[in-house]
PDB file of C-alpha atoms in Angstrom:
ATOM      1  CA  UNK A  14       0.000   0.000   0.000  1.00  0.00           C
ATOM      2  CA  UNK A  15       0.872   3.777  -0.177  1.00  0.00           C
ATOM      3  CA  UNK A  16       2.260   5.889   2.486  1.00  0.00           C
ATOM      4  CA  UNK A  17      -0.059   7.635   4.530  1.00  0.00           C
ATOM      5  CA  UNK A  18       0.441  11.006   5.236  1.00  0.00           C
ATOM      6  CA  UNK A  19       2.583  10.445   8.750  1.00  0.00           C
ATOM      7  CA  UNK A  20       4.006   7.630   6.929  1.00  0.00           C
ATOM      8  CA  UNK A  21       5.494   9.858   3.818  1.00  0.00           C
ATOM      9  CA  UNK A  22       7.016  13.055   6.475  1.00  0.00           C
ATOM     10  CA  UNK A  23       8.397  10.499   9.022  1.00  0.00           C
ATOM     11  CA  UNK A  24      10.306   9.039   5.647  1.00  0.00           C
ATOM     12  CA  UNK A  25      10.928  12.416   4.976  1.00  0.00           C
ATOM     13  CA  UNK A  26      12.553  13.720   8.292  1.00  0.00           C
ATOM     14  CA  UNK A  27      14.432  11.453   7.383  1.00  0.00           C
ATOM     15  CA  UNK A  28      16.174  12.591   4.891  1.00  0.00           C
ATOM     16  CA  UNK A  29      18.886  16.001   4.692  1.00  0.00           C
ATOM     17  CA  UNK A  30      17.196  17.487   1.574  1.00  0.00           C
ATOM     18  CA  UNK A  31      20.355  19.386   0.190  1.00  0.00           C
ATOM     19  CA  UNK A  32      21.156  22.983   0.076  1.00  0.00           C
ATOM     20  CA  UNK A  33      21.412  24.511  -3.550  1.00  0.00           C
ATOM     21  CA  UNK A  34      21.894  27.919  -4.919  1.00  0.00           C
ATOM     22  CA  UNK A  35      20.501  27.183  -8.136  1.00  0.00           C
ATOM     23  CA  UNK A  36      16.911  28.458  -8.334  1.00  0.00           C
ATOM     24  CA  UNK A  37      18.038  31.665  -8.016  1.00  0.00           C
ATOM     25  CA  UNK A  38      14.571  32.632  -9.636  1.00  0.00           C
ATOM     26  CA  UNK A  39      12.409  31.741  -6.499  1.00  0.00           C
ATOM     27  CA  UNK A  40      15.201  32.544  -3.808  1.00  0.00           C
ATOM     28  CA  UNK A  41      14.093  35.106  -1.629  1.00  0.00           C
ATOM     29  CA  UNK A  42      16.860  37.843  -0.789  1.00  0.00           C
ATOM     30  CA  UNK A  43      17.430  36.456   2.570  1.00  0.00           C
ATOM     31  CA  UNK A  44      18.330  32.732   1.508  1.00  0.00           C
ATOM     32  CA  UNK A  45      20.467  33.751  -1.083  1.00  0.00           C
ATOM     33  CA  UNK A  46      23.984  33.512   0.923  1.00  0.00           C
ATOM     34  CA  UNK A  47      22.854  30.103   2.592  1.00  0.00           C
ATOM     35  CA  UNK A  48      20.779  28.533  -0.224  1.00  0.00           C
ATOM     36  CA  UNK A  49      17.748  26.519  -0.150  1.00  0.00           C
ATOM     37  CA  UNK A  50      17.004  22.931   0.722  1.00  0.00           C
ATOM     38  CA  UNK A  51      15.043  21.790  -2.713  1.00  0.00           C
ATOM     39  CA  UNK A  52      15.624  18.845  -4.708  1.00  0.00           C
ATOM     40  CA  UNK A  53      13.907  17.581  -8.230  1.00  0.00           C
ATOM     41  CA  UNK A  54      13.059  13.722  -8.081  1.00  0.00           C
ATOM     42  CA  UNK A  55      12.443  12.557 -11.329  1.00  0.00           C
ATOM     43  CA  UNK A  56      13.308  14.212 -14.615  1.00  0.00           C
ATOM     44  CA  UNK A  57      15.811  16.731 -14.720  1.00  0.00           C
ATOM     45  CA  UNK A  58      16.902  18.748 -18.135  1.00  0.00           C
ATOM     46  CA  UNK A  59      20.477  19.383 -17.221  1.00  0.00           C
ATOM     47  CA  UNK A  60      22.661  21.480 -19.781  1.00  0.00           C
ATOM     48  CA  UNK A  61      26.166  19.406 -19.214  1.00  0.00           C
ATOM     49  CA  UNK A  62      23.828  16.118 -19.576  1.00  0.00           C
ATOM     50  CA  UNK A  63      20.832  16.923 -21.530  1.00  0.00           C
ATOM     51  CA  UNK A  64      17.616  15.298 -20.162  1.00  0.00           C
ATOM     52  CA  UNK A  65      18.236  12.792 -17.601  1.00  0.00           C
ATOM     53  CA  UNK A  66      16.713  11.073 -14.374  1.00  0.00           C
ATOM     54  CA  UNK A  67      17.971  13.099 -11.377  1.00  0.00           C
ATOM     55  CA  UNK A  68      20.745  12.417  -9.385  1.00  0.00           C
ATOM     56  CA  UNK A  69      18.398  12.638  -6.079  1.00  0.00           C
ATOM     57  CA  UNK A  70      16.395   9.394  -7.839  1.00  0.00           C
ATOM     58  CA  UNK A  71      19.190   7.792  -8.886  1.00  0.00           C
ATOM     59  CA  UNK A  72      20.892   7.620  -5.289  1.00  0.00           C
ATOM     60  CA  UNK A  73      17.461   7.166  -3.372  1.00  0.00           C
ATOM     61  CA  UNK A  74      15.603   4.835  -5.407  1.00  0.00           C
ATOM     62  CA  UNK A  75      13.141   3.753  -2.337  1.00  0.00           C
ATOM     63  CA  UNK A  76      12.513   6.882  -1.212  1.00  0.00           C
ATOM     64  CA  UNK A  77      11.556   7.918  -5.100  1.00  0.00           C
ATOM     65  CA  UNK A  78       9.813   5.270  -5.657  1.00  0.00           C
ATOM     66  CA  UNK A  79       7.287   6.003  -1.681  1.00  0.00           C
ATOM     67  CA  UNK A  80       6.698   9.621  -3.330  1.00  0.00           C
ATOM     68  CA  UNK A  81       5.537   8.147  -6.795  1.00  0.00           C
ATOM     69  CA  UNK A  82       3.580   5.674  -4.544  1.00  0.00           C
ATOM     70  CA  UNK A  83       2.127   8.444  -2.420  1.00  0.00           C
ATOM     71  CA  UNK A  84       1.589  10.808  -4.825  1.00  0.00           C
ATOM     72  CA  UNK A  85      -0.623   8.257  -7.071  1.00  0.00           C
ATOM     73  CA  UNK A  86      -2.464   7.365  -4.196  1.00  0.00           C
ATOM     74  CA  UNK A  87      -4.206  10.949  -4.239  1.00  0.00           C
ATOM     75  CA  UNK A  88      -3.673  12.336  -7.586  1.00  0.00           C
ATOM     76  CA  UNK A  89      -6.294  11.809 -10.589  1.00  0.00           C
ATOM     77  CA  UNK A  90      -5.535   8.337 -12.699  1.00  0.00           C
ATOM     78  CA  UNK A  91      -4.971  10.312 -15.702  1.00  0.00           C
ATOM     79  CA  UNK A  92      -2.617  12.530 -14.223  1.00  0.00           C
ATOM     80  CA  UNK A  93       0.829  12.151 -15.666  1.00  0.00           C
ATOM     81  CA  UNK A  94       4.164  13.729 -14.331  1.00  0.00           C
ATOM     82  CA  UNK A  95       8.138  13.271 -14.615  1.00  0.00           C
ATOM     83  CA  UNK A  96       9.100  14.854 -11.744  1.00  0.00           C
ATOM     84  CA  UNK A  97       8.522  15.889  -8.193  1.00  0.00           C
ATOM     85  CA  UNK A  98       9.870  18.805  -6.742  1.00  0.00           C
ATOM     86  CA  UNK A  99      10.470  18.601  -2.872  1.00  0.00           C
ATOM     87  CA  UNK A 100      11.213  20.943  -0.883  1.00  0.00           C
ATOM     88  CA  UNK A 101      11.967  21.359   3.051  1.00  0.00           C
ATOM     89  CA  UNK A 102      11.427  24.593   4.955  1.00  0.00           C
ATOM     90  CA  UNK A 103      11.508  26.794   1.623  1.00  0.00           C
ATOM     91  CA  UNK A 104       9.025  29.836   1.015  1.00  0.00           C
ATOM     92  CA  UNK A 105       9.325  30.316  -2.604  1.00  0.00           C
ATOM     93  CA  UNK A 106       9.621  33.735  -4.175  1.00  0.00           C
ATOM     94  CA  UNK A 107       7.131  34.957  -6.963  1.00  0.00           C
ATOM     95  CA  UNK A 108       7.801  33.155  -9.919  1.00  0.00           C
ATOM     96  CA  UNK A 109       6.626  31.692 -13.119  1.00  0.00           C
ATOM     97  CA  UNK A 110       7.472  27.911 -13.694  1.00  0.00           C
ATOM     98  CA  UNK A 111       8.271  28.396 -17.993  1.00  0.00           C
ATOM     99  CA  UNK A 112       9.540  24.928 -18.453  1.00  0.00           C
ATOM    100  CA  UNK A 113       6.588  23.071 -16.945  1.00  0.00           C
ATOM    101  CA  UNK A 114       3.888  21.205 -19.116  1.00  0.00           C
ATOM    102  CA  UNK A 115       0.441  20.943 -18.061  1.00  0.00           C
ATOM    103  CA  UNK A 116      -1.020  21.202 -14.282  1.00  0.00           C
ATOM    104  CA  UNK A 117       0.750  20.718 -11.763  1.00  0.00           C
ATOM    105  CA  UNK A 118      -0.173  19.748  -7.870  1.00  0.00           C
ATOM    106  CA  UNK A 119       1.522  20.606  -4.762  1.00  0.00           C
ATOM    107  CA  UNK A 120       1.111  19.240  -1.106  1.00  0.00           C
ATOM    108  CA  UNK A 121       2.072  20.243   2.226  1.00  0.00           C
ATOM    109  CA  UNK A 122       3.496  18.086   5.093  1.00  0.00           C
ATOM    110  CA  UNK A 123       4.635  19.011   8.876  1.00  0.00           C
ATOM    111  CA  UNK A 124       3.935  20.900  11.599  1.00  0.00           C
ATOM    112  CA  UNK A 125       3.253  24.462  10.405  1.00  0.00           C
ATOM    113  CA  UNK A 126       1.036  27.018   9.917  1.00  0.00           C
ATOM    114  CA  UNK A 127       0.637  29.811   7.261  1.00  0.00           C
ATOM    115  CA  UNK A 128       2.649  28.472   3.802  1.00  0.00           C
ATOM    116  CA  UNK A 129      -0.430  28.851   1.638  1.00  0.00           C
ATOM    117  CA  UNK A 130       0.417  28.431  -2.204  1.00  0.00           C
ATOM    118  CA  UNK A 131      -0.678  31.711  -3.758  1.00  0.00           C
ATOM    119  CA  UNK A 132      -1.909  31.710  -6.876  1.00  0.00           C
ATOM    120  CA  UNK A 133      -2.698  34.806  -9.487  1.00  0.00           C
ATOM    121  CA  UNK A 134      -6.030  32.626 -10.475  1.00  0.00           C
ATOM    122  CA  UNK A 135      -7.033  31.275  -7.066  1.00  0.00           C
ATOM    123  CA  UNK A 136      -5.143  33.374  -4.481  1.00  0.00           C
ATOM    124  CA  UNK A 137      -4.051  31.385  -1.367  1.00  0.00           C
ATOM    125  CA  UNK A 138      -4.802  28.159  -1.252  1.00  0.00           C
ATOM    126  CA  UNK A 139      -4.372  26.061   1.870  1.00  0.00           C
ATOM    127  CA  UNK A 140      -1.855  22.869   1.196  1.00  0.00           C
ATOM    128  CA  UNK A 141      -1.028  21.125   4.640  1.00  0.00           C
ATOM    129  CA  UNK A 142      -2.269  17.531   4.320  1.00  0.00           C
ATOM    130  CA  UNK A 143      -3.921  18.364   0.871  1.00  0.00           C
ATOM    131  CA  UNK A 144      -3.455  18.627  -2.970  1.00  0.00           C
ATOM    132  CA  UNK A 145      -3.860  22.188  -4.686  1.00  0.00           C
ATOM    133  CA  UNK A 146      -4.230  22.205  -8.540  1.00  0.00           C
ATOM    134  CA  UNK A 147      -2.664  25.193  -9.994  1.00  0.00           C
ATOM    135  CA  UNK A 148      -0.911  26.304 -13.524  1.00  0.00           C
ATOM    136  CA  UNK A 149       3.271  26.501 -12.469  1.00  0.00           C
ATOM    137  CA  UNK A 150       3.165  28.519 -16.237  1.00  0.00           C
ATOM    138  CA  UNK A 151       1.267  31.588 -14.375  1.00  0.00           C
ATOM    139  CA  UNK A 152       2.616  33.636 -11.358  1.00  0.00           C
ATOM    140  CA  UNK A 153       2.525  31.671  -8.114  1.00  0.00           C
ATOM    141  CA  UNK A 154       4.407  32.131  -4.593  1.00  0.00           C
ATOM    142  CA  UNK A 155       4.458  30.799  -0.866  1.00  0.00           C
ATOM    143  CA  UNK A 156       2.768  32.393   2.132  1.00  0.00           C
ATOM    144  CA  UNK A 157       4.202  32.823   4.776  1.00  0.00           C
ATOM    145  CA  UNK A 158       5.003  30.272   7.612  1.00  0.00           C
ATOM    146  CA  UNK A 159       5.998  29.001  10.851  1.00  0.00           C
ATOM    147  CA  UNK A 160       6.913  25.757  11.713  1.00  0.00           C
ATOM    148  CA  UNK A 161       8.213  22.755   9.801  1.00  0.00           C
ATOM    149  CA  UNK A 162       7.082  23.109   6.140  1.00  0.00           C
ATOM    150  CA  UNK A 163       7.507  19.949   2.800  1.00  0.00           C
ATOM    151  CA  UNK A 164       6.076  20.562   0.220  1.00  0.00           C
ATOM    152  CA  UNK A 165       5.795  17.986  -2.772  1.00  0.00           C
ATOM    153  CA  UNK A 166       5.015  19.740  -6.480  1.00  0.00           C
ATOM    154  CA  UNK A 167       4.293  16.684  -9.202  1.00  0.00           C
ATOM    155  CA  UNK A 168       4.631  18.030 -12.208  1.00  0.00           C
ATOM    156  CA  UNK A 169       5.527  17.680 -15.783  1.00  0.00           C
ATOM    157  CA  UNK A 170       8.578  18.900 -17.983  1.00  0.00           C
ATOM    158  CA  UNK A 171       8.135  20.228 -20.784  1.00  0.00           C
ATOM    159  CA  UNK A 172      11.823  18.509 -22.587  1.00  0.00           C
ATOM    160  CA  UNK A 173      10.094  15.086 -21.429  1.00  0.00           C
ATOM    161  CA  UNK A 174      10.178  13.793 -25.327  1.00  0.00           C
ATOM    162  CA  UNK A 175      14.130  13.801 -25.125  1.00  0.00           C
ATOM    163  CA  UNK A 176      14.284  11.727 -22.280  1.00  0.00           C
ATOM    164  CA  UNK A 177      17.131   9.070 -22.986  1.00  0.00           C
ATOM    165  CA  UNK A 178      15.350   5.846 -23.328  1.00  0.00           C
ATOM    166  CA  UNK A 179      17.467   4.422 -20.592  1.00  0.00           C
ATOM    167  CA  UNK A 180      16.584   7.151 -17.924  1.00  0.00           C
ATOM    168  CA  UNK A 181      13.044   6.357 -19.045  1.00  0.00           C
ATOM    169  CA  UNK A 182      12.782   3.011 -18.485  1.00  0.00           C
ATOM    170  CA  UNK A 183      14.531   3.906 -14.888  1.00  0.00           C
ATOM    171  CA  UNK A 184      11.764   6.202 -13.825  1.00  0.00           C
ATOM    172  CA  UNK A 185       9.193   3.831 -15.129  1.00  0.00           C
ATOM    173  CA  UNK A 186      10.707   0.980 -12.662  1.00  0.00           C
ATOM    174  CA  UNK A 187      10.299   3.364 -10.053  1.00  0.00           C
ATOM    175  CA  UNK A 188       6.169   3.913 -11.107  1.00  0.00           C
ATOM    176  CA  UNK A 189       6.740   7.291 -12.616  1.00  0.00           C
ATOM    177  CA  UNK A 190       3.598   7.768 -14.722  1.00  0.00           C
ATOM    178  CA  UNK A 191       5.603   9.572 -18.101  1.00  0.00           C
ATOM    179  CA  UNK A 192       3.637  11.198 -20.322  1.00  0.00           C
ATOM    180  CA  UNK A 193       4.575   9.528 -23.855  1.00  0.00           C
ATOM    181  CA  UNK A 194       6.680  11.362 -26.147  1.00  0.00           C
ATOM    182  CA  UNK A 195       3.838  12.784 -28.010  1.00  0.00           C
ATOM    183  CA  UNK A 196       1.944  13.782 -24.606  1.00  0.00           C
ATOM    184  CA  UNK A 197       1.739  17.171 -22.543  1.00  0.00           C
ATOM    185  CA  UNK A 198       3.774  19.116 -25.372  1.00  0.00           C
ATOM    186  CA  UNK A 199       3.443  22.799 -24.760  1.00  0.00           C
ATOM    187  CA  UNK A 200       0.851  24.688 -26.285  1.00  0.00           C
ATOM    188  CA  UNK A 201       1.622  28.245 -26.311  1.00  0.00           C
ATOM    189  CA  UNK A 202       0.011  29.276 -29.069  1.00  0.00           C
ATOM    190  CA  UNK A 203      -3.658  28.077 -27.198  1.00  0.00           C
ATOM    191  CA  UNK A 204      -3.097  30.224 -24.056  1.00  0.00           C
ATOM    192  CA  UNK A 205      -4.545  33.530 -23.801  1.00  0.00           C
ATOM    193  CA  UNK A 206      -2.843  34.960 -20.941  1.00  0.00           C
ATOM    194  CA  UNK A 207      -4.050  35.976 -17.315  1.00  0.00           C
ATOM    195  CA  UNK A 208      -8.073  35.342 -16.518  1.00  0.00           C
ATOM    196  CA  UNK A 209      -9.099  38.207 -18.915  1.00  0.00           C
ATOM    197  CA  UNK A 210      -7.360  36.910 -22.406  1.00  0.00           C
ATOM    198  CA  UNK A 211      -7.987  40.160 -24.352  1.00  0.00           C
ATOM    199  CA  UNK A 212      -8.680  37.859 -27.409  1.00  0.00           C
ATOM    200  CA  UNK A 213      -5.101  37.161 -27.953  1.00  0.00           C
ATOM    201  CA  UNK A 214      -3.775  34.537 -29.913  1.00  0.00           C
ATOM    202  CA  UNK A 215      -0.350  33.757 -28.159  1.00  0.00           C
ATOM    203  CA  UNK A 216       0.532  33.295 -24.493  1.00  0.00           C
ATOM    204  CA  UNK A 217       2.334  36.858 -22.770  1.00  0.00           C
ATOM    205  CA  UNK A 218       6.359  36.042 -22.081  1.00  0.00           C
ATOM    206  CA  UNK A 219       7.273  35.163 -18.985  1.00  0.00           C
ATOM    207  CA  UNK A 220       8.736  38.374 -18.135  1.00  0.00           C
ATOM    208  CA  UNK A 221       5.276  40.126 -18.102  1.00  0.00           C
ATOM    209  CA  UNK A 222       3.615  37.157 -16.453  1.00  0.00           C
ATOM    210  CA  UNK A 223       6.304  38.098 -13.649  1.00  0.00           C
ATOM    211  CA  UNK A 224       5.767  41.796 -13.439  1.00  0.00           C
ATOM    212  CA  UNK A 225       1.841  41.313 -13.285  1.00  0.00           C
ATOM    213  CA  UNK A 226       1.939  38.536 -10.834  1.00  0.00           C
ATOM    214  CA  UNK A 227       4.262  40.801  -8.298  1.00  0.00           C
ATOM    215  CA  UNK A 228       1.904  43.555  -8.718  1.00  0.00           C
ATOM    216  CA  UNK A 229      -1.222  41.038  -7.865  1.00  0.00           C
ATOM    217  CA  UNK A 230       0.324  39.664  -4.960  1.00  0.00           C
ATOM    218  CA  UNK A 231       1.636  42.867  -3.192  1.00  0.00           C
ATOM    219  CA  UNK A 232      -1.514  43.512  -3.936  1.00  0.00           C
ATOM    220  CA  UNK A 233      -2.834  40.919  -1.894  1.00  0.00           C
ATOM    221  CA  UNK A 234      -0.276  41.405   0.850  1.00  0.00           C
ATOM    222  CA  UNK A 235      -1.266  44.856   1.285  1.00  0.00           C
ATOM    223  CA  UNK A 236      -4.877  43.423   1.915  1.00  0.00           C
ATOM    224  CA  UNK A 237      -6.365  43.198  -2.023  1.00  0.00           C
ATOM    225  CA  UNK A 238      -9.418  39.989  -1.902  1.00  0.00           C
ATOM    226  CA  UNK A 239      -8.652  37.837  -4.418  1.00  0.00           C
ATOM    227  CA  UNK A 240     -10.571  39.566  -7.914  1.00  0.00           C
ATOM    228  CA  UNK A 241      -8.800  43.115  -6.843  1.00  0.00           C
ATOM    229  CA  UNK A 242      -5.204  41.524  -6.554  1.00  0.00           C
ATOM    230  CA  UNK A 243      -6.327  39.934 -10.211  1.00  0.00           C
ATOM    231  CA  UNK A 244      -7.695  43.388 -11.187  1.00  0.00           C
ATOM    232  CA  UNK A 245      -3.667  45.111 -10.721  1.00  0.00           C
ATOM    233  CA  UNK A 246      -2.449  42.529 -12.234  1.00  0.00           C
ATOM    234  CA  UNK A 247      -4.341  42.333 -15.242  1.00  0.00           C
ATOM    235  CA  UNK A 248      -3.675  46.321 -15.478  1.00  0.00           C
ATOM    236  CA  UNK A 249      -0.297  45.390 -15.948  1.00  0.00           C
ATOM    237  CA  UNK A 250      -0.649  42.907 -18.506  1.00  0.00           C
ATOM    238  CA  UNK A 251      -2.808  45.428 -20.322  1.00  0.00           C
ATOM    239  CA  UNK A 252      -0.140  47.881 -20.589  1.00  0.00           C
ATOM    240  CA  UNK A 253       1.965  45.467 -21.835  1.00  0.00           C
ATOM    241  CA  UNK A 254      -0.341  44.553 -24.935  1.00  0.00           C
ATOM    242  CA  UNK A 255      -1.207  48.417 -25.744  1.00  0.00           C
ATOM    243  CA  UNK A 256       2.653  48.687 -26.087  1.00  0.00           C
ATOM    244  CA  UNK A 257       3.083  45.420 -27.655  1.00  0.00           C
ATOM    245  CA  UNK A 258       0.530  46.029 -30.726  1.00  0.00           C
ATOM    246  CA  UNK A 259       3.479  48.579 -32.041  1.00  0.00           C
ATOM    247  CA  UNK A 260       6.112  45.861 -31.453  1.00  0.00           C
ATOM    248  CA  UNK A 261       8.187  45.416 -34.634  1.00  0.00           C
ATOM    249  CA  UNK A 262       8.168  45.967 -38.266  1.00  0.00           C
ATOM    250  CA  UNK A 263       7.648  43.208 -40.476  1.00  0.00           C
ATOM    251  CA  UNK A 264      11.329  43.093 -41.207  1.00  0.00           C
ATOM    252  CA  UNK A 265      11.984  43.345 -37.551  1.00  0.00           C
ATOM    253  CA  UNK A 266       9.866  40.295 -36.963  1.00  0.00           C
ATOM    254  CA  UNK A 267      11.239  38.247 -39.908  1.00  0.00           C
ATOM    255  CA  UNK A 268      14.745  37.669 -37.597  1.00  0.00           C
ATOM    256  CA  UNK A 269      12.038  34.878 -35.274  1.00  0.00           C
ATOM    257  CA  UNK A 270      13.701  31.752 -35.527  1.00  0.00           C
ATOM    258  CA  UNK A 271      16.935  32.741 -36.591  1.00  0.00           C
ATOM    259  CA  UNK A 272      20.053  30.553 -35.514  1.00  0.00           C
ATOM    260  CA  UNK A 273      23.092  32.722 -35.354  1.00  0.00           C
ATOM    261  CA  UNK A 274      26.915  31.708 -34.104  1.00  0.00           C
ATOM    262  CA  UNK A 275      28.440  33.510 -31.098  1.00  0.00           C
ATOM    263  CA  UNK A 276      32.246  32.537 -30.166  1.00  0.00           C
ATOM    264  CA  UNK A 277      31.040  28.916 -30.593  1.00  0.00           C
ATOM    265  CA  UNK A 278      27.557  28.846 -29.526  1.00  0.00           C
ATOM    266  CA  UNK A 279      25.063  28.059 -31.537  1.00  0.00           C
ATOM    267  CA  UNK A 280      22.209  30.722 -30.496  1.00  0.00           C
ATOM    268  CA  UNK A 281      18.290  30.706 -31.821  1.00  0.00           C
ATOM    269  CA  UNK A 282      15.958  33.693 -31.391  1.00  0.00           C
ATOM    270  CA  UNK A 283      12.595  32.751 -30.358  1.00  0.00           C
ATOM    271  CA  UNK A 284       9.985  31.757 -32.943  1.00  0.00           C
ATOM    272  CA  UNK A 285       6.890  34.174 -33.727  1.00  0.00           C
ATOM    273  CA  UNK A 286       4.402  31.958 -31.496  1.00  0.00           C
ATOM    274  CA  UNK A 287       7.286  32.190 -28.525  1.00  0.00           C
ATOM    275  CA  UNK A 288       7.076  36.120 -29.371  1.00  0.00           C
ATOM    276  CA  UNK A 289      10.756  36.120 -30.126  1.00  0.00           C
ATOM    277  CA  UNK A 290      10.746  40.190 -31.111  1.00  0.00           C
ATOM    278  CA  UNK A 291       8.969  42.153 -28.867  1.00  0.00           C
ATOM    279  CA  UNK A 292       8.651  45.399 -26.728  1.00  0.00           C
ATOM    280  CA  UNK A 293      10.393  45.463 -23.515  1.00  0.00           C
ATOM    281  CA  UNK A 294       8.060  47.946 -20.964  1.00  0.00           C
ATOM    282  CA  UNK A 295      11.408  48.962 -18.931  1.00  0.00           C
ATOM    283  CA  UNK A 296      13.552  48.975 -21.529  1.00  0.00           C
ATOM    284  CA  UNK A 297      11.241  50.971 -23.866  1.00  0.00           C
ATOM    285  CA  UNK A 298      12.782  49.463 -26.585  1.00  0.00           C
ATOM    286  CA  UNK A 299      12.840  46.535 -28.921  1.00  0.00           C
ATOM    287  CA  UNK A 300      14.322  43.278 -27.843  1.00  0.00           C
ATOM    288  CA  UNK A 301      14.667  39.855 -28.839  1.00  0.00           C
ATOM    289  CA  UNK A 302      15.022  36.732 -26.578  1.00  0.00           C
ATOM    290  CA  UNK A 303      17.448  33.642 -27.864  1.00  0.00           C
ATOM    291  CA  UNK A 304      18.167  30.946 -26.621  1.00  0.00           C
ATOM    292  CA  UNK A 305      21.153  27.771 -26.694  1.00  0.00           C
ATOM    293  CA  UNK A 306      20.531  26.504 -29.823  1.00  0.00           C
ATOM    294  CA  UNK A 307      22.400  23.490 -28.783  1.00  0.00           C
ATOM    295  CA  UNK A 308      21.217  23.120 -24.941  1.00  0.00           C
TER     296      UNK A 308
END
């Protein structure tokens, strides 16, 4: 059978989750000298290794294979993920999760109080001994808390179809339920951005999902209800189109999708449905974002 709920935190008390400095994106000022404890079980994409099972899964097989256990036990029997994102005493910044694919759910376990996931679309949602169902793709943050705090995120990666069959058939043994290669592909072109969509036809870049999120949840920590915080948000997001609709010139937009060589790096500007040329709100200016063309 399954863990139960005492079952799953007394296995992980167990266990020193280890310190890292690298989600700098979610790090709150004051854990950035000290780092966080956070580890991925599952599917990593790592840029020296490609996509790979994680090191965490590979070294702790059991314990991976009690959080796939426990985490089927309560999610939907559709619901497919690669990884699991734990987390131990870790209040996560605003942030917008670009790489995931599809819902995600996150759980709470220990003796706390506060920690609520905040969500753009929901607000604060209480976790501790339950599942939340959010979108990791739009702004979210943690609450804050006292106590001892977990917190399990199941999720889905979006670089999933370049999983090395080997590392695949690993997290299978362990009852990861992978999406198949043609699965839980991100659709950006579908999404219309925020609650209010403004009849757009692409999804807003992360950067402005960011900047409208913050605004929403000072917002709400200054006292907003939950349609108000949405309300500031979505004010940013709206100045963000009005400037957008004078973007780029045709010419300026035919550089999308462009690969281009840099001292050795292969580099690719972003597509026209990833909004590749675009107006940047501080800058007041055009940009472009690129990418490793090779990563």
């Amino acid at each position: 059978r399954p863990p139960t709920w005492d079952e799953m935190l007394a296995r992980l008390r167990a266990v020193d989750v280890p310190r890292t400095h690298a989600r700098e994106n979610i790090t709150k000022p004051e854990d950035e000298a000290k780092g966080v404890r956070s580890a991925c079980v599952g599917l990593v994409g790592a840029r020296c290794h490609g996509v790979v099972a994680s090191q965490f899964a590979r070294s702790r097989p059991c314990l991976t294979r009690e959080l796939v256990r426990f985490g089927r036990a309560h999610l939907p029997k559709n619901f497919k993920f690669t990884s699991i994102q734990l987390n131990h005493n870790f209040a996560s910044a605003l942030h917008v999760d670009d790489y995931n694919s599809g819902p995600s759910y996150l759980c709470g376990l220990g003796n706390f109080s506060g920690g609520e996931l905040w969500t753009l679309e929901h607000g604060p949602m209480k976790c501790k001994r339950a599942f939340v169902h959010y979108d990791g793709t739009e702004p979210h943050a943690t609450l804050p808390f006292k106590g001892e705090r977990y917190t399990l995120v199941f999720f889905s990666h979006q670089t999933h179809p370049r999983l090395r069959d080997d590392d695949r058939a690993y997290l299978e043994s362990l009852g990861f339920p992978l999406p198949g290669p043609n699965e839980m592909l991100r659709n950006r072109a579908n999404k219309k951005g925020f609650l209010s969509g403004r009849g757009l036809s692409y999804e807003p870049p992360k950067r402005v999902k960011t900047a409208a999120g913050k605004v929403a949840f000072d917002a709400h920590l200054a006292g907003a209800d939950v349609a108000a915080a949405r309300e500031a948000g979505d004010r940013v997001f709206d100045a963000w189109r009005l400037e957008d609709a004078r973007e780029a010139t045709p010419d300026q937009k035919a550089i999308q999708g462009r690969v281009f060589n840099d001292e050795g790096t292969r580099w690719r500007i972003r597509d026209p449905a990833h909004r590749g040329v675009y107006y940047d709100l501080e800058l007041k200016q055009l940009c472009c974002e690129y990418y490793d063309f090779d990563a």
